[in-house]
Structure formats: structure tokens, C-alpha cells
Short mmCIF file of C-alpha atoms in Angstrom, two decimals:
data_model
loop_
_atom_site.label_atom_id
_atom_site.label_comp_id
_atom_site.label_asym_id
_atom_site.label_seq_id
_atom_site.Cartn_x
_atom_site.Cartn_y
_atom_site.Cartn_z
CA UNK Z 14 162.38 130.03 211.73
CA UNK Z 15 164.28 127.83 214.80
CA UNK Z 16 166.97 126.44 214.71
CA UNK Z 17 168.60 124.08 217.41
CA UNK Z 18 172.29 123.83 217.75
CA UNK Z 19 173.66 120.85 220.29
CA UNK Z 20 176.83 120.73 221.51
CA UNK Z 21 178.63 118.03 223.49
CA UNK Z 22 178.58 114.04 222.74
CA UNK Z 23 181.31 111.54 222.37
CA UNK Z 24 182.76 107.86 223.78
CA UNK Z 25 182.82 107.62 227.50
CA UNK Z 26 183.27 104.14 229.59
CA UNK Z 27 180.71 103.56 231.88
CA UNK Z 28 180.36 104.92 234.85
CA UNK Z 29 181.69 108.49 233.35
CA UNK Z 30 180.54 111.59 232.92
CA UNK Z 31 179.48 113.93 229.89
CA UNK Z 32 177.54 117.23 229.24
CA UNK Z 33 175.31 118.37 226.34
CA UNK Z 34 174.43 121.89 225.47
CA UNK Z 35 171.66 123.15 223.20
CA UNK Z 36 170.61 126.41 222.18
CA UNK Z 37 167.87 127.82 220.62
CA UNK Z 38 167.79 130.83 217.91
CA UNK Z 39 165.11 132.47 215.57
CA UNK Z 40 161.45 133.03 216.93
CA UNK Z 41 162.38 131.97 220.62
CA UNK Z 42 160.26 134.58 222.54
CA UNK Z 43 157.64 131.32 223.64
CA UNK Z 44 158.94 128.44 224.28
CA UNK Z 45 157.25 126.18 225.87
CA UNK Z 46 159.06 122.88 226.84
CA UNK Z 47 162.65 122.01 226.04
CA UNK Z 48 164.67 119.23 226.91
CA UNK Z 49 166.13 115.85 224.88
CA UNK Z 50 165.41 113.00 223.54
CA UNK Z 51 167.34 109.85 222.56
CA UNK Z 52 167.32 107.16 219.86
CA UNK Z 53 169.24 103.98 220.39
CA UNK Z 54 169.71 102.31 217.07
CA UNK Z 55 166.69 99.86 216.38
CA UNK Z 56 164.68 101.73 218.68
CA UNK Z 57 162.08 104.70 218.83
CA UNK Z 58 162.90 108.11 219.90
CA UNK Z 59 161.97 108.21 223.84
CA UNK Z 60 162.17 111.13 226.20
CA UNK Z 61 165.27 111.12 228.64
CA UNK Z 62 164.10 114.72 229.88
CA UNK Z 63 162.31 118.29 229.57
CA UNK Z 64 161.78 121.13 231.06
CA UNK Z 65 158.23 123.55 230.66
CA UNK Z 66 158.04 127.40 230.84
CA UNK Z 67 157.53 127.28 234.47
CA UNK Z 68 160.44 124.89 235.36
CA UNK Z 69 158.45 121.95 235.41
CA UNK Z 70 160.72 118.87 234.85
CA UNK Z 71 160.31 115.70 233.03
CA UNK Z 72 162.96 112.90 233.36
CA UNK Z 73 162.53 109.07 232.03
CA UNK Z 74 162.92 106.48 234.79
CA UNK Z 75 166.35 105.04 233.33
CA UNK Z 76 168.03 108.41 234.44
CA UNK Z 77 166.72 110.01 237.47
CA UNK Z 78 169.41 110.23 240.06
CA UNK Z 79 171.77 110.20 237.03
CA UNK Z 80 171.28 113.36 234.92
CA UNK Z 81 170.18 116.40 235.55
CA UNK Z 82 168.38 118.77 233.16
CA UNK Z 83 169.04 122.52 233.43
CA UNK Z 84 168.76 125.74 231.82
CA UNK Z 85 170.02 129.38 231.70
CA UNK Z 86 168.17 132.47 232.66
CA UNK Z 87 167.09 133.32 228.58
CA UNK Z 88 165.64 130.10 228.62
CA UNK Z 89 166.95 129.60 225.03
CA UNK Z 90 169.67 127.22 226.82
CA UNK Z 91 169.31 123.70 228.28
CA UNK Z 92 171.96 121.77 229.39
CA UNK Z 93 172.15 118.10 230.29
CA UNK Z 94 174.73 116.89 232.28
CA UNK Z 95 175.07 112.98 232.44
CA UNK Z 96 176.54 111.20 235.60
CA UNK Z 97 177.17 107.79 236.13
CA UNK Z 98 176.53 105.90 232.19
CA UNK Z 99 175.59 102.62 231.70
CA UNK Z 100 175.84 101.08 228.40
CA UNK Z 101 172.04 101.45 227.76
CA UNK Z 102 172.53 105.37 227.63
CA UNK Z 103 174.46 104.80 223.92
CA UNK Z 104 172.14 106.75 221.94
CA UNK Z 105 172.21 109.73 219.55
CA UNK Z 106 170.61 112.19 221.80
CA UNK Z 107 167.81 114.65 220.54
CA UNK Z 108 167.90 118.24 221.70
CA UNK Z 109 163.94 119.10 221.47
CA UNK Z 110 161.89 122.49 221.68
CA UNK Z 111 157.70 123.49 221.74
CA UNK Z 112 156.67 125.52 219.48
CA UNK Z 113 153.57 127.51 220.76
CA UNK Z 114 151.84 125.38 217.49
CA UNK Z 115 152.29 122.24 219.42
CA UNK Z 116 155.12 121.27 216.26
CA UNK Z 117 158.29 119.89 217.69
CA UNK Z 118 161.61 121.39 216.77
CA UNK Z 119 164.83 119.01 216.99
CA UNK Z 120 168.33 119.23 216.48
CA UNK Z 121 170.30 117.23 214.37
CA UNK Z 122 171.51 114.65 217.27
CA UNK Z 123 174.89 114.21 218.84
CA UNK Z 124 175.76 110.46 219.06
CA UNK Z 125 176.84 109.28 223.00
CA UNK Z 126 178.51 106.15 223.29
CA UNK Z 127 179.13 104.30 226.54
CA UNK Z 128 181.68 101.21 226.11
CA UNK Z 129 184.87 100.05 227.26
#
């Protein structure tokens, strides 16, 4: 049993800032990526970024340079932390963990909107 509880989200104009949070409980002793995903509506679910069990990072072109992907020292906690947002980031973001099956775990989304 895992469950993934995100925290963060909201309206922002563009060029502002905003951080998510996600932590994992239940059967957490392997995990072995984490990160998030976003969904813009009419589109598929893409990566924005992950991290592996050795720190390995993952980011999507669109955001490099922009966000930065982090976690704690359990490594039950990643945190995303969004600079600069362009329109194009207005997605309900995905928190996402590995489970040592290879099945996905996600969070219920927390909706990020970039506009004036």
C-alpha cells in the first residue's frame, strides 16, 4: 500500500515562482525513481522531472534552467521548486513514484496555472 500526498499548486503570472511537495507513505523502503509529471489539458501526461535511487536526475527540455528537482535525506520527499513560468507550464502536475514491480504510483495532481 502507497500512497502519494502533493502539496503546493495554484495561479501564478508568469515569470513567478511556486513550489510543490510530495511525500511518500506505506511500503517506501525501495523506491526507485520519484519525481513529476504534468498533463496540460488536451494533452498526454509527459515527464517534467525525476530523480533515481542514486540521485540520478531527469528533467524535460522545457524546464532545465527553470526548476529544480530535489529531495530530503528519507528519500520519501521530493520537492519541485518552479522558477521563472511561462504560460506553457499550466498543467495539473503529477507527483510520481517506482515501485520495485516496475508499476507507477501517482498522486492525485495539483493544478498550476500561469496567466495574467
Amino acid at each position: 500500500q502507497v500512497q502519494l500526498v502533493e502539496s503546493g499548486g495554484g495561479l501564478v503570472q508568469p515569470g513567478g515562482s511556486l513550489g510543490l511537495s510530495c511525500t511518500v507513505s506505506g511500503d517506501t523502503f525501495t523506491i526507485y525513481n520519484m519525481g513529476w509529471y504534468r498533463q496540460a489539458p488536451g494533452k498526454e501526461r509527459d515527464v517534467v522531472a525525476t530523480i533515481d535511487i542514486s540521485g540520478n536526475l531527469v528533467e524535460d527540455a522545457s524546464v532545465k534552467g527553470r526548476f529544480t528537482l530535489s529531495r530530503d535525506n528519507t528519500r520519501t520527499t521530493v520537492f519541485l521548486q518552479m522558477n521563472n513560468l511561462k504560460p506553457d507550464d499550466t498543467a495539473v502536475y503529477f507527483c510520481y513514484a517506482l515501485a520495485p514491480s516496475g508499476t507507477p504510483y501517482w498522486g492525485k495532481g495539483t493544478a498550476v496555472t500561469v496567466s495574467h
